[in-house]
Amino acid sequence: ADWTGSCRRKGGKEFEGPKMAGGTVDLTKFNIDAPRWDQTTFVGRLKHFFNVTDPRTVVVSNANLDEAKHLVDSCRAGTVPPGTTEEQLYYAKKLYDSAFHPDSGERMNLIGRMSFQVPGGMAITGLMLQFYRSVPAVVFWQWVNQSFNALVNYTNRNAASPISAKQIGVAYFTATSAALVTAIGLNLNTKKAPPLLARWVPFVAVAAANCVNVPMMRQQEIISGIAVTDENENELGKSRTAAIQGITQVVISRVTMAAPGMIILPIMMERLEKYPFMQRIKFLHAPMQVMLVGCFLIFMVPAACSLFPQKCSMSVSKLEPELRNSISTKHGDKVNSVYFNKGL
């Protein structure tokens, strides 16, 4: 398929998307919200998140994103411009999923999108790995990283559970403090340790901070619970147990996302820096690490997001007693599992 096709709207505006041979898509046989790939398998989820986290979507203009949203909404309403193809709808849905929140439908800020994880993460992580020796550098880059993480966590929260400005501030301060205490403490205690151990300090600090940052930034979900539905999207109530499961999975995914680059790359650099040619190009070490981290993240961002289904399920028997009894009273044995969005 070539990428020159367009869908024309009122006023002559066009939404650029892929053009596919054939006529207008048959909406009676096409569900734009149905997963393009099987989300019950890791490979299916991996294909989906390679699509959603594609860093190229970062440079798509807001106007084109809004055009994509309009086309997706039109498809949901059962009408699309004449000549619209299936591939054009898939491309619009790709842009929609990359930039709009799944719960609220609002356009997310650029830096907080998962599609920005590769360009944003590679720059910050690469510089954290390069400037790990001095305490001031450790403090600065851990602060930058936690600021970035806090924004990502807030952007990808479950939007049905609002969080106050005070809670955001407490979460940000707590996570940043955890990262700094861990990083500075380990940095000072690894002065006499093998050099490789000192290079791993940034990863340990990032992992520790993620264990604090994600739950704290999404604390309202733990306090009040998140909406759970039946398989037909009918809301059944709010569950704190479901919130804890979803947040735990997100923490595991975030640590997994960072692990390969922050564990393997220090080993590579420790060996490479012993060669004379590397000693002559020290000014290139930082950009080299940034690019190498990018290579890891291009695969690890979608892979980590794919570890668990985005739409989680939980047996009714594992819910809080009051919610379990409420569902049993209203629906009897008809509802055996509940579903919820775990966030990213």
mmCIF file of C-alpha atoms in Angstrom:
data_model
loop_
_atom_site.group_PDB
_atom_site.id
_atom_site.type_symbol
_atom_site.label_atom_id
_atom_site.label_comp_id
_atom_site.label_asym_id
_atom_site.label_seq_id
_atom_site.Cartn_x
_atom_site.Cartn_y
_atom_site.Cartn_z
ATOM 1 C CA ALA A 1 0.000 0.000 0.000
ATOM 2 C CA ASP A 2 1.243 3.486 -0.758
ATOM 3 C CA TRP A 3 0.862 6.348 1.730
ATOM 4 C CA THR A 4 -0.616 8.997 -0.535
ATOM 5 C CA GLY A 5 -4.295 8.419 0.072
ATOM 6 C CA SER A 6 -6.455 10.935 1.898
ATOM 7 C CA CYS A 7 -9.922 11.325 3.356
ATOM 8 C CA ARG A 8 -11.597 14.625 2.593
ATOM 9 C CA ARG A 9 -13.742 16.383 5.187
ATOM 10 C CA LYS A 10 -15.937 19.452 5.165
ATOM 11 C CA GLY A 11 -14.010 22.595 4.321
ATOM 12 C CA GLY A 12 -11.641 20.743 2.002
ATOM 13 C CA LYS A 13 -9.303 19.497 4.767
ATOM 14 C CA GLU A 14 -7.623 16.199 4.212
ATOM 15 C CA PHE A 15 -6.438 13.480 6.581
ATOM 16 C CA GLU A 16 -3.403 11.765 5.142
ATOM 17 C CA GLY A 17 -3.317 8.009 5.497
ATOM 18 C CA PRO A 18 -2.485 4.851 3.613
ATOM 19 C CA LYS A 19 -4.302 4.211 0.364
ATOM 20 C CA MET A 20 -5.343 0.665 -0.403
ATOM 21 C CA ALA A 21 -6.742 -0.758 -3.579
ATOM 22 C CA GLY A 22 -10.478 -1.275 -3.429
ATOM 23 C CA GLY A 23 -13.576 0.679 -2.470
ATOM 24 C CA THR A 24 -14.906 2.141 0.744
ATOM 25 C CA VAL A 25 -14.578 -0.111 3.770
ATOM 26 C CA ASP A 26 -17.725 -2.023 4.758
ATOM 27 C CA LEU A 27 -18.442 -0.750 8.275
ATOM 28 C CA THR A 28 -20.898 -3.572 8.933
ATOM 29 C CA LYS A 29 -17.926 -5.941 8.933
ATOM 30 C CA PHE A 30 -15.338 -3.608 10.494
ATOM 31 C CA ASN A 31 -14.984 -2.755 14.202
ATOM 32 C CA ILE A 32 -12.356 -0.052 14.697
ATOM 33 C CA ASP A 33 -12.138 -0.755 18.439
ATOM 34 C CA ALA A 34 -11.551 -4.467 17.993
ATOM 35 C CA PRO A 35 -7.836 -5.280 18.425
ATOM 36 C CA ARG A 36 -6.046 -5.706 15.120
ATOM 37 C CA TRP A 37 -3.920 -8.420 16.722
ATOM 38 C CA ASP A 38 -4.846 -11.041 19.334
ATOM 39 C CA GLN A 39 -4.375 -9.330 22.707
ATOM 40 C CA THR A 40 -4.491 -12.606 24.626
ATOM 41 C CA THR A 41 -1.001 -13.487 23.344
ATOM 42 C CA PHE A 42 2.324 -11.765 23.972
ATOM 43 C CA VAL A 43 3.114 -11.634 20.237
ATOM 44 C CA GLY A 44 -0.235 -10.018 19.477
ATOM 45 C CA ARG A 45 0.274 -7.411 22.197
ATOM 46 C CA LEU A 46 3.841 -6.825 20.989
ATOM 47 C CA LYS A 47 2.601 -6.011 17.472
ATOM 48 C CA HIS A 48 -0.002 -3.681 18.956
ATOM 49 C CA PHE A 49 2.498 -1.765 21.087
ATOM 50 C CA PHE A 50 5.090 -1.550 18.310
ATOM 51 C CA ASN A 51 2.283 0.241 16.492
ATOM 52 C CA VAL A 52 1.178 2.462 19.409
ATOM 53 C CA THR A 53 4.667 3.373 20.688
ATOM 54 C CA ASP A 54 6.075 4.140 17.233
ATOM 55 C CA PRO A 55 8.264 7.225 17.928
ATOM 56 C CA ARG A 56 7.516 8.578 14.453
ATOM 57 C CA THR A 57 4.021 9.522 15.649
ATOM 58 C CA VAL A 58 5.609 12.108 17.970
ATOM 59 C CA VAL A 59 6.186 14.447 15.022
ATOM 60 C CA VAL A 60 2.613 14.214 13.730
ATOM 61 C CA SER A 61 0.921 17.611 14.081
ATOM 62 C CA ASN A 62 -1.994 18.202 16.446
ATOM 63 C CA ALA A 63 -4.146 19.052 13.434
ATOM 64 C CA ASN A 64 -3.502 15.636 11.897
ATOM 65 C CA LEU A 65 -4.069 13.940 15.261
ATOM 66 C CA ASP A 66 -7.426 15.688 15.564
ATOM 67 C CA GLU A 67 -8.281 14.619 12.005
ATOM 68 C CA ALA A 68 -7.449 11.038 12.975
ATOM 69 C CA LYS A 69 -9.672 11.285 16.055
ATOM 70 C CA HIS A 70 -12.510 12.675 13.954
ATOM 71 C CA LEU A 71 -12.202 9.768 11.520
ATOM 72 C CA VAL A 72 -12.160 7.229 14.385
ATOM 73 C CA ASP A 73 -15.204 8.855 16.007
ATOM 74 C CA SER A 74 -17.000 8.910 12.645
ATOM 75 C CA CYS A 75 -16.259 5.225 12.150
ATOM 76 C CA ARG A 76 -17.660 4.475 15.602
ATOM 77 C CA ALA A 77 -20.790 6.419 14.683
ATOM 78 C CA GLY A 78 -21.164 4.305 11.551
ATOM 79 C CA THR A 79 -20.218 6.807 8.857
ATOM 80 C CA VAL A 80 -16.952 7.605 7.066
ATOM 81 C CA PRO A 81 -16.077 9.747 4.020
ATOM 82 C CA PRO A 82 -16.634 7.991 0.666
ATOM 83 C CA GLY A 83 -13.545 6.115 -0.491
ATOM 84 C CA THR A 84 -12.158 5.519 3.011
ATOM 85 C CA THR A 85 -10.223 2.254 3.110
ATOM 86 C CA GLU A 86 -9.574 -0.188 5.921
ATOM 87 C CA GLU A 87 -5.883 0.727 5.995
ATOM 88 C CA GLN A 88 -6.725 4.416 6.364
ATOM 89 C CA LEU A 89 -8.892 3.587 9.351
ATOM 90 C CA TYR A 90 -6.132 1.460 10.885
ATOM 91 C CA TYR A 91 -3.665 4.319 10.421
ATOM 92 C CA ALA A 92 -6.090 6.789 12.023
ATOM 93 C CA LYS A 93 -6.565 4.382 14.942
ATOM 94 C CA LYS A 94 -2.783 4.100 15.302
ATOM 95 C CA LEU A 95 -2.484 7.878 15.653
ATOM 96 C CA TYR A 96 -5.499 7.951 17.964
ATOM 97 C CA ASP A 97 -4.091 5.248 20.273
ATOM 98 C CA SER A 98 -0.671 6.914 20.361
ATOM 99 C CA ALA A 99 -1.936 10.362 21.354
ATOM 100 C CA PHE A 100 -5.348 10.119 23.052
ATOM 101 C CA HIS A 101 -6.086 8.698 26.489
ATOM 102 C CA PRO A 102 -8.064 5.418 26.330
ATOM 103 C CA ASP A 103 -10.370 6.443 29.206
ATOM 104 C CA SER A 104 -11.001 10.154 28.691
ATOM 105 C CA GLY A 105 -10.402 10.452 24.933
ATOM 106 C CA GLU A 106 -8.424 13.651 25.572
ATOM 107 C CA ARG A 107 -5.172 14.372 23.710
ATOM 108 C CA MET A 108 -2.248 13.584 26.011
ATOM 109 C CA ASN A 109 0.707 15.899 26.466
ATOM 110 C CA LEU A 110 3.554 15.051 24.102
ATOM 111 C CA ILE A 111 6.219 14.162 26.696
ATOM 112 C CA GLY A 112 3.881 11.858 28.615
ATOM 113 C CA ARG A 113 2.916 9.692 25.632
ATOM 114 C CA MET A 114 4.344 6.174 25.403
ATOM 115 C CA SER A 115 5.445 7.029 21.851
ATOM 116 C CA PHE A 116 7.829 9.579 23.435
ATOM 117 C CA GLN A 117 9.444 6.916 25.645
ATOM 118 C CA VAL A 118 12.149 6.117 23.088
ATOM 119 C CA PRO A 119 13.381 9.672 22.308
ATOM 120 C CA GLY A 120 12.859 10.906 25.867
ATOM 121 C CA GLY A 121 14.102 7.789 27.623
ATOM 122 C CA MET A 122 17.185 7.333 25.451
ATOM 123 C CA ALA A 123 18.411 10.869 26.139
ATOM 124 C CA ILE A 124 17.868 10.774 29.911
ATOM 125 C CA THR A 125 19.010 7.184 30.463
ATOM 126 C CA GLY A 126 22.088 7.569 28.263
ATOM 127 C CA LEU A 127 23.187 10.653 30.206
ATOM 128 C CA MET A 128 22.461 8.977 33.559
ATOM 129 C CA LEU A 129 24.730 6.093 32.557
ATOM 130 C CA GLN A 130 27.465 8.454 31.372
ATOM 131 C CA PHE A 131 27.497 10.873 34.301
ATOM 132 C CA TYR A 132 27.300 8.491 37.252
ATOM 133 C CA ARG A 133 30.560 9.244 39.065
ATOM 134 C CA SER A 134 29.944 12.605 40.796
ATOM 135 C CA VAL A 135 27.193 13.221 43.335
ATOM 136 C CA PRO A 136 25.993 16.505 41.720
ATOM 137 C CA ALA A 137 25.620 14.746 38.349
ATOM 138 C CA VAL A 138 23.769 11.847 39.997
ATOM 139 C CA VAL A 139 21.407 14.253 41.756
ATOM 140 C CA PHE A 140 20.675 16.254 38.609
ATOM 141 C CA TRP A 141 20.015 13.351 36.247
ATOM 142 C CA GLN A 142 17.974 11.361 38.775
ATOM 143 C CA TRP A 143 15.851 14.480 39.318
ATOM 144 C CA VAL A 144 15.377 14.893 35.549
ATOM 145 C CA ASN A 145 14.482 11.216 35.195
ATOM 146 C CA GLN A 146 11.951 11.245 38.021
ATOM 147 C CA SER A 147 10.368 14.421 36.667
ATOM 148 C CA PHE A 148 9.989 12.677 33.306
ATOM 149 C CA ASN A 149 8.625 9.504 34.952
ATOM 150 C CA ALA A 150 6.148 11.464 37.057
ATOM 151 C CA LEU A 151 4.745 13.138 33.958
ATOM 152 C CA VAL A 152 4.505 9.797 32.122
ATOM 153 C CA ASN A 153 2.766 8.142 35.081
ATOM 154 C CA TYR A 154 0.306 11.006 35.477
ATOM 155 C CA THR A 155 -0.437 11.109 31.744
ATOM 156 C CA ASN A 156 -1.095 7.342 31.570
ATOM 157 C CA ARG A 157 -3.040 7.025 34.812
ATOM 158 C CA ASN A 158 -6.524 5.548 34.911
ATOM 159 C CA ALA A 159 -8.419 8.759 34.100
ATOM 160 C CA ALA A 160 -11.508 7.625 35.987
ATOM 161 C CA SER A 161 -9.603 8.198 39.261
ATOM 162 C CA PRO A 162 -8.738 11.919 39.537
ATOM 163 C CA ILE A 163 -5.749 12.992 41.648
ATOM 164 C CA SER A 164 -5.344 16.351 43.396
ATOM 165 C CA ALA A 165 -2.459 18.779 42.923
ATOM 166 C CA LYS A 166 -1.352 18.072 46.513
ATOM 167 C CA GLN A 167 -1.249 14.318 45.883
ATOM 168 C CA ILE A 168 0.750 14.893 42.693
ATOM 169 C CA GLY A 169 3.252 17.010 44.628
ATOM 170 C CA VAL A 170 3.630 14.439 47.414
ATOM 171 C CA ALA A 171 4.051 11.622 44.883
ATOM 172 C CA TYR A 172 6.681 13.557 42.923
ATOM 173 C CA PHE A 173 8.632 14.526 46.059
ATOM 174 C CA THR A 174 8.530 10.988 47.489
ATOM 175 C CA ALA A 175 9.647 9.269 44.283
ATOM 176 C CA THR A 176 12.415 11.791 43.629
ATOM 177 C CA SER A 177 13.634 11.438 47.212
ATOM 178 C CA ALA A 178 13.647 7.637 46.920
ATOM 179 C CA ALA A 179 15.699 7.820 43.725
ATOM 180 C CA LEU A 180 18.184 10.320 45.168
ATOM 181 C CA VAL A 181 18.638 8.499 48.486
ATOM 182 C CA THR A 182 19.201 5.199 46.667
ATOM 183 C CA ALA A 183 21.537 6.666 44.045
ATOM 184 C CA ILE A 184 23.629 8.810 46.407
ATOM 185 C CA GLY A 185 23.814 6.095 49.051
ATOM 186 C CA LEU A 186 24.978 3.458 46.576
ATOM 187 C CA ASN A 187 27.259 5.925 44.809
ATOM 188 C CA LEU A 188 29.108 6.674 48.044
ATOM 189 C CA ASN A 189 29.271 3.015 49.039
ATOM 190 C CA THR A 190 30.656 1.781 45.737
ATOM 191 C CA LYS A 191 33.713 4.052 45.624
ATOM 192 C CA LYS A 192 35.979 1.098 46.463
ATOM 193 C CA ALA A 193 33.897 -1.516 44.677
ATOM 194 C CA PRO A 194 34.589 -2.797 41.144
ATOM 195 C CA PRO A 195 33.839 -0.055 38.571
ATOM 196 C CA LEU A 196 31.014 -2.069 37.012
ATOM 197 C CA LEU A 197 29.005 -1.981 40.253
ATOM 198 C CA ALA A 198 29.126 1.819 40.249
ATOM 199 C CA ARG A 199 27.827 1.814 36.669
ATOM 200 C CA TRP A 200 24.781 -0.201 37.800
ATOM 201 C CA VAL A 201 23.808 2.323 40.488
ATOM 202 C CA PRO A 202 21.535 4.337 38.117
ATOM 203 C CA PHE A 203 19.477 1.217 37.333
ATOM 204 C CA VAL A 204 19.007 0.313 41.002
ATOM 205 C CA ALA A 205 17.908 3.888 41.713
ATOM 206 C CA VAL A 206 15.498 3.884 38.763
ATOM 207 C CA ALA A 207 14.007 0.532 39.837
ATOM 208 C CA ALA A 208 13.584 1.720 43.435
ATOM 209 C CA ALA A 209 11.989 4.982 42.316
ATOM 210 C CA ASN A 210 9.558 3.191 39.989
ATOM 211 C CA CYS A 211 8.357 1.114 42.936
ATOM 212 C CA VAL A 212 7.459 4.399 44.638
ATOM 213 C CA ASN A 213 6.611 6.716 41.740
ATOM 214 C CA VAL A 214 3.904 4.670 40.022
ATOM 215 C CA PRO A 215 1.870 3.762 43.164
ATOM 216 C CA MET A 216 2.203 7.278 44.592
ATOM 217 C CA MET A 217 1.208 9.017 41.364
ATOM 218 C CA ARG A 218 -1.796 6.689 41.106
ATOM 219 C CA GLN A 219 -2.619 6.576 44.811
ATOM 220 C CA GLN A 220 -6.204 7.695 44.258
ATOM 221 C CA GLU A 221 -6.851 4.447 42.422
ATOM 222 C CA ILE A 222 -5.630 2.481 45.452
ATOM 223 C CA ILE A 223 -7.678 4.625 47.837
ATOM 224 C CA SER A 224 -10.956 4.740 45.897
ATOM 225 C CA GLY A 225 -10.586 1.827 43.493
ATOM 226 C CA ILE A 226 -10.883 1.752 39.701
ATOM 227 C CA ALA A 227 -13.928 1.009 37.591
ATOM 228 C CA VAL A 228 -14.424 -2.639 36.704
ATOM 229 C CA THR A 229 -16.817 -3.853 34.017
ATOM 230 C CA ASP A 230 -18.273 -7.038 32.643
ATOM 231 C CA GLU A 231 -17.257 -8.324 29.215
ATOM 232 C CA ASN A 232 -19.812 -6.001 27.609
ATOM 233 C CA GLU A 233 -18.285 -2.843 29.166
ATOM 234 C CA ASN A 234 -21.112 -2.452 31.716
ATOM 235 C CA GLU A 235 -19.662 -0.912 34.883
ATOM 236 C CA LEU A 236 -20.056 -3.105 37.970
ATOM 237 C CA GLY A 237 -18.400 -0.919 40.590
ATOM 238 C CA LYS A 238 -14.955 0.163 41.794
ATOM 239 C CA SER A 239 -12.251 -2.148 43.089
ATOM 240 C CA ARG A 240 -9.101 -1.393 45.085
ATOM 241 C CA THR A 241 -7.880 -4.957 44.534
ATOM 242 C CA ALA A 242 -8.036 -4.452 40.773
ATOM 243 C CA ALA A 243 -6.151 -1.156 41.130
ATOM 244 C CA ILE A 244 -3.357 -2.833 43.087
ATOM 245 C CA GLN A 245 -3.046 -5.601 40.493
ATOM 246 C CA GLY A 246 -2.922 -3.114 37.608
ATOM 247 C CA ILE A 247 -0.370 -0.837 39.289
ATOM 248 C CA THR A 248 1.841 -3.794 40.260
ATOM 249 C CA GLN A 249 1.915 -4.934 36.642
ATOM 250 C CA VAL A 250 2.802 -1.408 35.485
ATOM 251 C CA VAL A 251 5.725 -1.251 37.961
ATOM 252 C CA ILE A 252 7.041 -4.604 36.681
ATOM 253 C CA SER A 253 6.731 -3.385 33.094
ATOM 254 C CA ARG A 254 8.554 -0.102 33.821
ATOM 255 C CA VAL A 255 11.491 -1.842 35.521
ATOM 256 C CA THR A 256 11.662 -4.429 32.718
ATOM 257 C CA MET A 257 11.651 -1.601 30.158
ATOM 258 C CA ALA A 258 14.790 -0.067 31.660
ATOM 259 C CA ALA A 259 16.633 -3.229 32.680
ATOM 260 C CA PRO A 260 18.395 -4.448 29.495
ATOM 261 C CA GLY A 261 19.806 -1.070 28.515
ATOM 262 C CA MET A 262 20.854 -0.108 32.033
ATOM 263 C CA ILE A 263 22.370 -3.522 32.856
ATOM 264 C CA ILE A 264 23.921 -4.651 29.563
ATOM 265 C CA LEU A 265 25.146 -1.265 28.301
ATOM 266 C CA PRO A 266 27.384 -0.608 31.356
ATOM 267 C CA ILE A 267 29.060 -3.979 30.750
ATOM 268 C CA MET A 268 29.669 -3.040 27.111
ATOM 269 C CA MET A 269 31.024 0.404 27.969
ATOM 270 C CA GLU A 270 33.238 -0.941 30.753
ATOM 271 C CA ARG A 271 34.975 -3.200 28.232
ATOM 272 C CA LEU A 272 35.013 -0.753 25.320
ATOM 273 C CA GLU A 273 36.548 2.083 27.351
ATOM 274 C CA LYS A 274 39.687 -0.004 27.923
ATOM 275 C CA TYR A 275 40.593 0.266 24.240
ATOM 276 C CA PRO A 276 42.950 3.117 23.222
ATOM 277 C CA PHE A 277 40.647 4.384 20.469
ATOM 278 C CA MET A 278 37.863 4.853 23.038
ATOM 279 C CA GLN A 279 40.197 6.890 25.216
ATOM 280 C CA ARG A 280 40.766 9.255 22.294
ATOM 281 C CA ILE A 281 37.045 9.906 21.730
ATOM 282 C CA LYS A 282 35.784 10.469 25.275
ATOM 283 C CA PHE A 283 33.662 13.364 24.023
ATOM 284 C CA LEU A 284 31.640 10.831 22.018
ATOM 285 C CA HIS A 285 30.917 8.499 24.942
ATOM 286 C CA ALA A 286 27.741 10.350 26.000
ATOM 287 C CA PRO A 287 26.104 10.510 22.529
ATOM 288 C CA MET A 288 27.203 6.898 21.962
ATOM 289 C CA GLN A 289 25.401 5.763 25.114
ATOM 290 C CA VAL A 290 22.322 7.782 24.204
ATOM 291 C CA MET A 291 22.133 6.088 20.785
ATOM 292 C CA LEU A 292 22.754 2.611 22.223
ATOM 293 C CA VAL A 293 20.065 3.104 24.859
ATOM 294 C CA GLY A 294 17.738 4.116 22.015
ATOM 295 C CA CYS A 295 18.450 0.814 20.282
ATOM 296 C CA PHE A 296 17.437 -1.070 23.425
ATOM 297 C CA LEU A 297 14.324 1.039 24.029
ATOM 298 C CA ILE A 298 12.974 0.718 20.479
ATOM 299 C CA PHE A 299 12.353 -2.941 21.296
ATOM 300 C CA MET A 300 11.987 -2.830 25.089
ATOM 301 C CA VAL A 301 9.252 -0.158 25.273
ATOM 302 C CA PRO A 302 6.714 -2.237 23.297
ATOM 303 C CA ALA A 303 8.016 -5.501 24.791
ATOM 304 C CA ALA A 304 7.608 -4.278 28.382
ATOM 305 C CA CYS A 305 4.164 -2.827 27.658
ATOM 306 C CA SER A 306 3.200 -6.235 26.233
ATOM 307 C CA LEU A 307 4.017 -8.284 29.332
ATOM 308 C CA PHE A 308 0.437 -7.984 30.581
ATOM 309 C CA PRO A 309 -2.855 -7.350 28.750
ATOM 310 C CA GLN A 310 -3.918 -3.697 28.672
ATOM 311 C CA LYS A 311 -7.453 -4.772 29.499
ATOM 312 C CA CYS A 312 -6.868 -6.840 32.621
ATOM 313 C CA SER A 313 -9.253 -9.432 33.952
ATOM 314 C CA MET A 314 -9.827 -10.654 37.478
ATOM 315 C CA SER A 315 -12.030 -13.366 38.895
ATOM 316 C CA VAL A 316 -14.994 -12.043 40.865
ATOM 317 C CA SER A 317 -13.932 -14.333 43.717
ATOM 318 C CA LYS A 318 -10.749 -12.251 44.188
ATOM 319 C CA LEU A 319 -12.562 -8.918 44.567
ATOM 320 C CA GLU A 320 -13.311 -7.175 47.851
ATOM 321 C CA PRO A 321 -16.169 -8.898 49.732
ATOM 322 C CA GLU A 322 -18.545 -5.933 49.433
ATOM 323 C CA LEU A 323 -18.092 -5.626 45.647
ATOM 324 C CA ARG A 324 -18.204 -9.390 45.207
ATOM 325 C CA ASN A 325 -21.493 -9.554 47.124
ATOM 326 C CA SER A 326 -22.924 -6.624 45.145
ATOM 327 C CA ILE A 327 -22.143 -8.316 41.820
ATOM 328 C CA SER A 328 -23.531 -11.640 43.063
ATOM 329 C CA THR A 329 -26.750 -9.978 44.256
ATOM 330 C CA LYS A 330 -27.356 -8.117 40.990
ATOM 331 C CA HIS A 331 -26.116 -10.657 38.456
ATOM 332 C CA GLY A 332 -25.992 -14.027 40.221
ATOM 333 C CA ASP A 333 -23.589 -16.450 38.509
ATOM 334 C CA LYS A 334 -23.747 -14.648 35.144
ATOM 335 C CA VAL A 335 -20.601 -12.593 35.842
ATOM 336 C CA ASN A 336 -17.519 -14.643 36.721
ATOM 337 C CA SER A 337 -14.792 -12.147 35.745
ATOM 338 C CA VAL A 338 -14.407 -8.384 35.725
ATOM 339 C CA TYR A 339 -12.282 -6.248 33.388
ATOM 340 C CA PHE A 340 -10.393 -2.975 33.833
ATOM 341 C CA ASN A 341 -7.777 -0.776 32.184
ATOM 342 C CA LYS A 342 -4.472 -1.163 34.048
ATOM 343 C CA GLY A 343 -2.868 1.988 32.562
ATOM 344 C CA LEU A 344 0.656 2.067 31.138
#
